[in-house]
Short mmCIF file of C-alpha atoms in Angstrom, two decimals:
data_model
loop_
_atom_site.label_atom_id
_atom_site.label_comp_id
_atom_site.label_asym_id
_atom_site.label_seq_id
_atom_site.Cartn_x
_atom_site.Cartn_y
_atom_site.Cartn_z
CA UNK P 1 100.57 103.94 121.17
CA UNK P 2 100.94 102.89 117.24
CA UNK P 3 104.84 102.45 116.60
CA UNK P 4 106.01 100.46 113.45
CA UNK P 5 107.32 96.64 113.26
CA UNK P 6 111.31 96.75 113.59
CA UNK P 7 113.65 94.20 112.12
CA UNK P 8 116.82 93.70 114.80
CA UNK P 9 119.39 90.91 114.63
CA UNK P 10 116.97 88.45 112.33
CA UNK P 11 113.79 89.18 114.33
CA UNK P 12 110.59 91.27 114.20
CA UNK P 13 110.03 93.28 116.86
CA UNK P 14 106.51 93.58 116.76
CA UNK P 15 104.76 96.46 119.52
CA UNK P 16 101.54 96.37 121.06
CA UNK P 17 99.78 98.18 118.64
CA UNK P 18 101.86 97.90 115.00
CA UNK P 19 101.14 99.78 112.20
CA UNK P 20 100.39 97.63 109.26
CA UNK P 21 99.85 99.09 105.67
CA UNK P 22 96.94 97.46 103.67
CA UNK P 23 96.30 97.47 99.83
CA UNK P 24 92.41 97.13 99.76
CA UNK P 25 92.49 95.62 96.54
CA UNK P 26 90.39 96.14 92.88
CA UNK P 27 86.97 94.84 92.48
CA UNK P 28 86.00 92.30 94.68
CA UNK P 29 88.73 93.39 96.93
CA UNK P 30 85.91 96.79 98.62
CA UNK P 31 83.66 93.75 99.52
CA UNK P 32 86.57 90.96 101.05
CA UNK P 33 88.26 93.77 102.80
CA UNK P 34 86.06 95.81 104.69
CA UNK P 35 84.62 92.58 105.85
CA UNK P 36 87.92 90.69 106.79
CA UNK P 37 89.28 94.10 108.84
CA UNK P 38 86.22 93.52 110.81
CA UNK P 39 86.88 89.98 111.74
CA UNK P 40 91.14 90.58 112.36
CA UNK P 41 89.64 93.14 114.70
CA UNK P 42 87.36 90.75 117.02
CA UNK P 43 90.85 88.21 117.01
CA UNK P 44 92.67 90.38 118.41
CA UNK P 45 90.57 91.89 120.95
CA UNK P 46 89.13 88.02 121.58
CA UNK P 47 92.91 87.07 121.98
CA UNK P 48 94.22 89.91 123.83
CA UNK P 49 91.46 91.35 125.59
CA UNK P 50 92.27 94.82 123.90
CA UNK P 51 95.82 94.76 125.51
CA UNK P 52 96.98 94.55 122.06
CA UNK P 53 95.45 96.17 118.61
CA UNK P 54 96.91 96.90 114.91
CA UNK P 55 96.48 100.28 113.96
CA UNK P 56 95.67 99.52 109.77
CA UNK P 57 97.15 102.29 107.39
CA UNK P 58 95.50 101.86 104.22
CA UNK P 59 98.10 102.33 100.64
CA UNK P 60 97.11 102.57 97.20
CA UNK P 61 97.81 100.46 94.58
CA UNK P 62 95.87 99.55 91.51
CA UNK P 63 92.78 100.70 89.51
CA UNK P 64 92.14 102.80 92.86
CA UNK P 65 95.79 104.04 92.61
CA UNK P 66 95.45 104.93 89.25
CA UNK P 67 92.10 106.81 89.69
CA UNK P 68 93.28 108.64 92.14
CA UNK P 69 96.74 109.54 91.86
CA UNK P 70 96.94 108.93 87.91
CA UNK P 71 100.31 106.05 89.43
CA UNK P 72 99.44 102.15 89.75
CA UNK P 73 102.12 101.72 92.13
CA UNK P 74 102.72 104.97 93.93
CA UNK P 75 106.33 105.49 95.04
CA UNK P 76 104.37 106.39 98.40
CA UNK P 77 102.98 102.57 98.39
CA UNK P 78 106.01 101.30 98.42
CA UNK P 79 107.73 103.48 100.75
CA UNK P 80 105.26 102.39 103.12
CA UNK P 81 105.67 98.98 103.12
CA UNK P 82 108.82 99.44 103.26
CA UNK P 83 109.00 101.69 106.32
CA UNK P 84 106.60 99.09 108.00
CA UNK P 85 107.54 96.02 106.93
CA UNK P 86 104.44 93.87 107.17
CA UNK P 87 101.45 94.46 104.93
CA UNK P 88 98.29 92.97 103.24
CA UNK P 89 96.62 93.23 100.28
CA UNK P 90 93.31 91.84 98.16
CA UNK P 91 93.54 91.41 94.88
CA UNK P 92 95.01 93.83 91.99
CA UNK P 93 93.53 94.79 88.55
CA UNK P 94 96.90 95.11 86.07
CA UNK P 95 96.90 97.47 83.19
CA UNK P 96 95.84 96.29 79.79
CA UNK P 97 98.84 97.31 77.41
CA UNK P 98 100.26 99.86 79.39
CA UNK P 99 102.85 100.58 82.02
CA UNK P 100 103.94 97.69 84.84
CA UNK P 101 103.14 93.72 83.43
CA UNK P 102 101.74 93.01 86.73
CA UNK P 103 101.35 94.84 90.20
CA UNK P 104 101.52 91.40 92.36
CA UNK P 105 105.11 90.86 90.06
CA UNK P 106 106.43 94.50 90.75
CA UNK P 107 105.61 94.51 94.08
CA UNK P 108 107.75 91.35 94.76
CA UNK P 109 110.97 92.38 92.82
CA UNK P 110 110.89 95.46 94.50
CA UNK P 111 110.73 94.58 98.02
CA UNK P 112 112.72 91.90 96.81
CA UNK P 113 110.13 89.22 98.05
CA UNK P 114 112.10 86.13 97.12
CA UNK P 115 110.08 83.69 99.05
CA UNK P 116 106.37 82.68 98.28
CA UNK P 117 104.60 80.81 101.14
CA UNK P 118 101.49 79.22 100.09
CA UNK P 119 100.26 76.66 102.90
CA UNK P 120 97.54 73.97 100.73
CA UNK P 121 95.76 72.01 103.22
CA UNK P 122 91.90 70.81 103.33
CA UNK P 123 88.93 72.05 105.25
CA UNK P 124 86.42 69.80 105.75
CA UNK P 125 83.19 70.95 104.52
CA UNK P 126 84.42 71.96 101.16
CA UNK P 127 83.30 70.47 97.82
CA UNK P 128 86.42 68.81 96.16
CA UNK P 129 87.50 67.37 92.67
CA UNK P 130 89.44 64.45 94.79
CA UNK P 131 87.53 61.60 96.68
CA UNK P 132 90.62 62.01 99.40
CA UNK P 133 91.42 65.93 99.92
CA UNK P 134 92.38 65.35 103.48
CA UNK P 135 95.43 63.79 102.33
CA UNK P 136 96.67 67.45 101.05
CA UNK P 137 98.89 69.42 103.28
CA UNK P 138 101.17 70.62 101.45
CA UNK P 139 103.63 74.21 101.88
CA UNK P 140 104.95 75.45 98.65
CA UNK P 141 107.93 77.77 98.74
CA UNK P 142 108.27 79.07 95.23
CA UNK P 143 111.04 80.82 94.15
CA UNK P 144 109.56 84.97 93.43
CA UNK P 145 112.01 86.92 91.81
CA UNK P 146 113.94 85.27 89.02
CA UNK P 147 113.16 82.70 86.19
CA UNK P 148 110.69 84.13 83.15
CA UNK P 149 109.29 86.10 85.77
CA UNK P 150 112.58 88.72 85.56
CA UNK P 151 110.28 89.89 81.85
CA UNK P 152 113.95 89.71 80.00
CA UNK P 153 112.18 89.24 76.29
CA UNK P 154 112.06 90.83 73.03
CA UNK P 155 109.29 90.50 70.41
CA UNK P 156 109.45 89.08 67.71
CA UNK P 157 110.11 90.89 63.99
CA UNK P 158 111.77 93.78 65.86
CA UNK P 159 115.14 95.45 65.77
CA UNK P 160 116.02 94.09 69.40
CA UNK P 161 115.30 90.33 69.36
CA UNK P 162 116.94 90.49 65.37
CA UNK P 163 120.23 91.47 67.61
CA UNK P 164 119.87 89.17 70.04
CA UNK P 165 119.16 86.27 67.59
CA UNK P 166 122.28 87.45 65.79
CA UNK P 167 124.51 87.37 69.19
CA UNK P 168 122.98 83.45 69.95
CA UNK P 169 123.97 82.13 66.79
CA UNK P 170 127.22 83.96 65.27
CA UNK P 171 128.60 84.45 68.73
CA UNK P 172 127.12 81.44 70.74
CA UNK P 173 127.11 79.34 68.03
CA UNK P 174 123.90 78.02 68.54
CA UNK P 175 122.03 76.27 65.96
CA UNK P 176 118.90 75.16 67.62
CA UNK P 177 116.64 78.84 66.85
CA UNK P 178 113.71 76.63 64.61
CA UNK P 179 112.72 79.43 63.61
CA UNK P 180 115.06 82.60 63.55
CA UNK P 181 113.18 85.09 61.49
CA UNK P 182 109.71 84.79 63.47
CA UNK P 183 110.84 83.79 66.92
CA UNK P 184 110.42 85.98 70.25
CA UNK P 185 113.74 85.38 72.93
CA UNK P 186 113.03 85.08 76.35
CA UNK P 187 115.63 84.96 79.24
CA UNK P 188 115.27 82.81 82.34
CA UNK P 189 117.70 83.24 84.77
CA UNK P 190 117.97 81.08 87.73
CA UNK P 191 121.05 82.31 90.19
CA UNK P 192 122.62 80.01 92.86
CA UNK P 193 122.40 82.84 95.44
CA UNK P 194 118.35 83.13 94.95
CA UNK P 195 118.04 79.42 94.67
CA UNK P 196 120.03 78.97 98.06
CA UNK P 197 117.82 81.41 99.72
CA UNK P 198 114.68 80.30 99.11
CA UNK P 199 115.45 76.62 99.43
CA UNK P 200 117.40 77.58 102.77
CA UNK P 201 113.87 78.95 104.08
CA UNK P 202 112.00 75.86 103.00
CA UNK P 203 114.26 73.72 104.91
CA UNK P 204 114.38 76.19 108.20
CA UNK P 205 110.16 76.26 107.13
CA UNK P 206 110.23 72.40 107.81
CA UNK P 207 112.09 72.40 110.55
CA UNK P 208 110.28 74.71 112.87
CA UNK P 209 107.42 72.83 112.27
CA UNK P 210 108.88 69.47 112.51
CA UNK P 211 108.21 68.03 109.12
CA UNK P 212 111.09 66.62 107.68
CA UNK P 213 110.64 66.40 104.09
CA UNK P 214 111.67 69.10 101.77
CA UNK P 215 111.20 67.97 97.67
CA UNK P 216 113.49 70.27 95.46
CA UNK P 217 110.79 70.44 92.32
CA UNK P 218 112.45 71.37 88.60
CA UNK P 219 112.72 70.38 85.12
CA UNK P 220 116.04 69.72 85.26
CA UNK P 221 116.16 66.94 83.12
CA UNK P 222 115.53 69.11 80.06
CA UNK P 223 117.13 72.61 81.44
CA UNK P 224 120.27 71.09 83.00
CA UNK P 225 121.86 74.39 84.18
CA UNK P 226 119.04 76.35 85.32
CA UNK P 227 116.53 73.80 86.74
CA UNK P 228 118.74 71.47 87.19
CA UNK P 229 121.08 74.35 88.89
CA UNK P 230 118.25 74.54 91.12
CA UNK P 231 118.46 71.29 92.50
CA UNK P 232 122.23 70.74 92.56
CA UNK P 233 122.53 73.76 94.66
CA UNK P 234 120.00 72.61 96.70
CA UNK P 235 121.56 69.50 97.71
CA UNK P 236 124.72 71.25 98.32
CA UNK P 237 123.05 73.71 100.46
CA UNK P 238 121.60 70.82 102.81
CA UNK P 239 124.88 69.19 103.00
CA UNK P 240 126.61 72.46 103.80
CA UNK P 241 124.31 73.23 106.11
CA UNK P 242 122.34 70.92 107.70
CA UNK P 243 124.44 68.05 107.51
CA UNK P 244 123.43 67.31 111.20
CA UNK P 245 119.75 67.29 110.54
CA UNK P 246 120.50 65.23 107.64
CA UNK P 247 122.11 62.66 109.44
CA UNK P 248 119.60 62.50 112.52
CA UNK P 249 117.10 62.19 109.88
CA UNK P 250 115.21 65.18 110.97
CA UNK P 251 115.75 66.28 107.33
CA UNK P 252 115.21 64.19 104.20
CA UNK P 253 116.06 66.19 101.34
CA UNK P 254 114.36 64.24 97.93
CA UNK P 255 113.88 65.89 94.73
CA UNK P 256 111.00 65.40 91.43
CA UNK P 257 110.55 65.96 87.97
CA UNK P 258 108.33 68.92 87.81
CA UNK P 259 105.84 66.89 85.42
CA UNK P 260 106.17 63.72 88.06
CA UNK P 261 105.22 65.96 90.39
CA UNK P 262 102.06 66.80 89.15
CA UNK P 263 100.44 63.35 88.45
CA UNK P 264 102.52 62.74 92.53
CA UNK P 265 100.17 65.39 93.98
CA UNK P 266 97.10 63.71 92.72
CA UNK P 267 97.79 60.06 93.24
CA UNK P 268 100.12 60.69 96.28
CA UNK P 269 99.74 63.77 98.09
CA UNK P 270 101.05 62.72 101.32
CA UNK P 271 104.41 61.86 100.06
CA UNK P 272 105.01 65.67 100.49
CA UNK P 273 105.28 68.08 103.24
CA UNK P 274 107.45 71.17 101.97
CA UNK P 275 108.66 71.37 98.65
CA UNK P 276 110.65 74.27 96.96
CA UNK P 277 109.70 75.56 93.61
CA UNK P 278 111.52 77.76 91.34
CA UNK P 279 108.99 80.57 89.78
CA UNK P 280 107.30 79.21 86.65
CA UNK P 281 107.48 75.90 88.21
CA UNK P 282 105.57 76.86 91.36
CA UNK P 283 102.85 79.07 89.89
CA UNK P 284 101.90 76.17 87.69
CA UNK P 285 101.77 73.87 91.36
CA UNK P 286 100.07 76.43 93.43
CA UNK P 287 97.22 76.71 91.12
CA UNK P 288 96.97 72.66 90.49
CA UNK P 289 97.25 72.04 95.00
CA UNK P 290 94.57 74.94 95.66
CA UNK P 291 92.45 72.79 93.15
CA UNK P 292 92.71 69.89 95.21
CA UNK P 293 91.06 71.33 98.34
CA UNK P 294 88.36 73.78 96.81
CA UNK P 295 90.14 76.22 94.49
CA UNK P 296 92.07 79.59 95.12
CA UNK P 297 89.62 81.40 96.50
CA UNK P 298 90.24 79.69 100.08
CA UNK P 299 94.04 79.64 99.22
CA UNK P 300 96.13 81.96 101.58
CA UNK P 301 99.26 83.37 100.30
CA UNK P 302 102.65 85.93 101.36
CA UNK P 303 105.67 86.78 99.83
CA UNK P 304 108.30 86.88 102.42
CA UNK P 305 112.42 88.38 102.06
CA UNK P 306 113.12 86.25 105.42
CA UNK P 307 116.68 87.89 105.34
CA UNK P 308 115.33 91.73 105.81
CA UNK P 309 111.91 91.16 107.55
CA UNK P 310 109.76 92.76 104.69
CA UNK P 311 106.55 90.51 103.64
CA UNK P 312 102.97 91.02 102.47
CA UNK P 313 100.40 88.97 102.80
CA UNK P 314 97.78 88.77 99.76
CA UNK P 315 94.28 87.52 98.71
CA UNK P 316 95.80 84.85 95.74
CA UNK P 317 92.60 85.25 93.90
CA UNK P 318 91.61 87.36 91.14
CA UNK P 319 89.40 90.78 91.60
CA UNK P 320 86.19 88.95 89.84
CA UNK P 321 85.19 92.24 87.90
CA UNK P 322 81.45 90.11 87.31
CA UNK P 323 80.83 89.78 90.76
CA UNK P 324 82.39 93.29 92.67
CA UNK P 325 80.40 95.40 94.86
CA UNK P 326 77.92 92.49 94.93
CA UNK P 327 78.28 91.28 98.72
CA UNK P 328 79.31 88.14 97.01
CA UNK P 329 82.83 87.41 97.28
CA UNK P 330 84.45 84.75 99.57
CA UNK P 331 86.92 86.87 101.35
CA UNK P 332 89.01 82.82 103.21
CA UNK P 333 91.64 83.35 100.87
CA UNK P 334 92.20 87.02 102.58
CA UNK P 335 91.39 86.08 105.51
CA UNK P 336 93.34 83.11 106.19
CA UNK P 337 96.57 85.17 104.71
CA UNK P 338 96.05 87.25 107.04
CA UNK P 339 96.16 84.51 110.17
CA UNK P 340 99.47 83.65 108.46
CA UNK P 341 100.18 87.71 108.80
CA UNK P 342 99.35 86.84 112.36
CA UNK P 343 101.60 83.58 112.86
CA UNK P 344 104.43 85.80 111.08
CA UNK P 345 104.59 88.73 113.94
CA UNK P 346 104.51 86.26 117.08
CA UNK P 347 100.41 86.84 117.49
CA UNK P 348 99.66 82.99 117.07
CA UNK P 349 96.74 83.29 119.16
CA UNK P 350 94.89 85.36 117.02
CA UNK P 351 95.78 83.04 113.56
CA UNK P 352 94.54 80.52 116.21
CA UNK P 353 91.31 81.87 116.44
CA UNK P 354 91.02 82.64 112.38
CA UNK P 355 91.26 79.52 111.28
CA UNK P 356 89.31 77.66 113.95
CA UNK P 357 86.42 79.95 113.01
CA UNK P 358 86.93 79.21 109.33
CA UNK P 359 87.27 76.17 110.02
CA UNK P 360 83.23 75.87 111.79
CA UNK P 361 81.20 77.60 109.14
CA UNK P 362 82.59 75.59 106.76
CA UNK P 363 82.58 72.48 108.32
CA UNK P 364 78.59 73.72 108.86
CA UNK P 365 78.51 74.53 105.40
CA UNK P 366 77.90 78.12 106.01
CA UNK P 367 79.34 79.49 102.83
CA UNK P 368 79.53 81.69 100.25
CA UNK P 369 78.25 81.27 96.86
CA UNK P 370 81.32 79.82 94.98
CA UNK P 371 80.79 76.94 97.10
CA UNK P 372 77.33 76.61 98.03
CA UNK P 373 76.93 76.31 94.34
CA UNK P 374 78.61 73.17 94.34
CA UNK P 375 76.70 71.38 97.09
CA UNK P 376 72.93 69.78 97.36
CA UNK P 377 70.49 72.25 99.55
CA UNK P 378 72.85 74.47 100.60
CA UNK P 379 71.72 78.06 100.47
CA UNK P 380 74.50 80.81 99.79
CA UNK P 381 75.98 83.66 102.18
CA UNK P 382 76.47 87.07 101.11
CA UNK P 383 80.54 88.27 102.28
CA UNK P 384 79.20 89.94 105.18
CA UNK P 385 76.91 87.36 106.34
CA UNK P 386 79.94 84.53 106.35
CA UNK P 387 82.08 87.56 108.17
CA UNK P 388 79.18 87.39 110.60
CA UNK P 389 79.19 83.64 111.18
CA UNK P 390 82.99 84.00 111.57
CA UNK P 391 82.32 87.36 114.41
CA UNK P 392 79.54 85.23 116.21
CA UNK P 393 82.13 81.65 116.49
CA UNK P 394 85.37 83.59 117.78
CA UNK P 395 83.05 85.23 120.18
CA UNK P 396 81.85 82.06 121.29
CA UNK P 397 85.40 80.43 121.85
CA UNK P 398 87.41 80.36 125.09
#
């Protein structure tokens, strides 16, 4: 019987056949969806022998929202989810000019989605910038809810940033405004309390898996109380906290110039296992890792509150207007979110069974255009014919 996901005393309880809401996404998301449900479908019945099943509710957000219910976001969307707990989506279109700045953004401040998981690691198989991809296995956990991200800004030449301006330097006594009478303002704020969460799940992150590295990444050499906020309070947190794991050296809490760490990731991958990110600073790293092992489009993704149980799970790729409804699309980055979807409500033998078929076609080079294009003699699958090679290997496992 379909029953919902429950959050009790700090852990899912997940039934035999949960209810999960799904966004189906904008453009390319008709053809990665339809495709991916099918294959989720054969990994749990593979895994579970149809003792277990997820009963998918579909919600509405984006162009389709908008078409149908005249709302990008419906109230009912997020109701949902929140009733639910766990859901999945592909990717969003955002208004041009009008209404929210972005869905993916409003959807995470909302649920209050502080935490965002991105797992970068190689598959072999996969055409590559770097002559050493392998080395890349990396989990990001960027900060989702605060820093420039907040939208606190006022345009410039109007009535409202003119104020502002005013406050910063009569009141403030700042000086350092270049240019007063044509600058924009933007706010960033950076809060101890959201830092400490999200650095407290990196660390717990690491030490579930057993990797003890956690880098604290920021620019605090330059923004001293909100970067480098970041980082203090992260050290304090460990110390606080985990000042037995520290000592056993099951923990090594290290921290790196946000710059630094970008030329670290391409000379020196390995150096890192988890690192913590606060928001600008981890979109620009997310983007620069899924680069190293074959772009975004085969980068998984969720945004996780790991204090209230609520997370979705999300294609990180855009919706590829040039290519929808075209049975072109590479639907790994959905699909592999949705084996972490899997990990995240105790079901690890069906995120088992994802990824091990992913990882076969590609390692057979049985892929989709985006990357057959990139390799010598390799002819390209359409969505559902990679969704079939990915049916046809979980069948054949034990």
């Amino acid at each position: 019987m379909a029953d919902k996901i429950l959050f009790e005393k700090g852990r899912l309880q997940v039934p035999d056949a949960p209810i999960i809401p799904y966004i189906q996404g904008d453009g390319i998301g008709v053809d990665i969806w339809e495709n991916a449900q099918l294959v989720f479908d054969k990994a749990v019945e593979k895994a579970y022998g149809g003792q277990r099943k997820v009963v998918w509710k579909e919600v509405l957000a984006g162009k389709k929202a908008a078409d149908l219910t005249g709302d990008w976001l419906p109230d009912e969307t997020l109701a949902t989810i929140k009733d639910c707990l766990v859901a999945i989506k592909g990717p969003l279109e955002t208004p041009v000019g009008e209404g929210i700045r972005s869905l993916n953004v409003a959807l995470r401040q909302e649920l209050d989605l502080y935490a965002c998981l991105r797992p970068v690691r190689y598959f072999k198989g996969v055409p590559s910038p770097l002559k050493h991809p392998e080395k890349t296995d990396i989990t990001i956990f960027r900060e989702n809810t605060e820093d420039i991200y907040a939208g606190i800004e006022w345009e410039s030449g109007t009535a409202a940033v003119k104020k502002v301006i005013d406050f910063l330097q009569k009141d403030m006594q700042v000086d350092k405004i270049r240019f007063p009478e044509s600058s924009a303002i933007g706010i960033k704020p950076i809060s101890k309390q959201g830092s400490e969460r999200l650095i407290r799940a990196a660390i717990d992150y690491a030490l579930a898996k057993g990797l003890s590295r956690v880098t604290l990444v920021h620019k605090g050499n330059i923004q001293k109380f909100t970067e480098g906020g970041f980082r203090k309070w992260g050290y304090e947190l460990a110390q606080r906290e985990y000042a037995d794991e520290l000592a056993s050296r099951k923990l090594i809490i290290q921290d790196v110039i946000a710059d630094n760490f970008l030329q670290q990731i391409l000379l020196y991958p390995e150096k890192f296992d988890v690192v913590a990110l606060t928001n600008l600073n981890g979109d620009y790293a997310s983007d620069a890792l899924a680069a190293q092992v074959g772009g975004i489009g085969i980068a998984p993704g969720a945004n996780i509150n790991y204090e209230t149980g609520h997370a979705i799970f999300e294609a990180t790729h855009g919706t590829a207007p040039d290519i929808a409804g075209q049975n072109k699309a590479n639907p790994s980055s959905l699909l592999l979110s949705g084996a972490m979807l899997f990990d995240y409500i105790g079901w690890p033998e069906v995120s088992h069974l994802l990824t091990k078929a992913i990882e076969k076609a590609l390692f057979e080079q049985k892929v989709t255009g985006d990357f057959a294009s990139q390799l010598e003699g390799v002819a390209a699958l359409t969505t559902s014919q990679f969704a079939e090679e990915l049916l046809v290997n979980i069948e054949k496992f034990p």
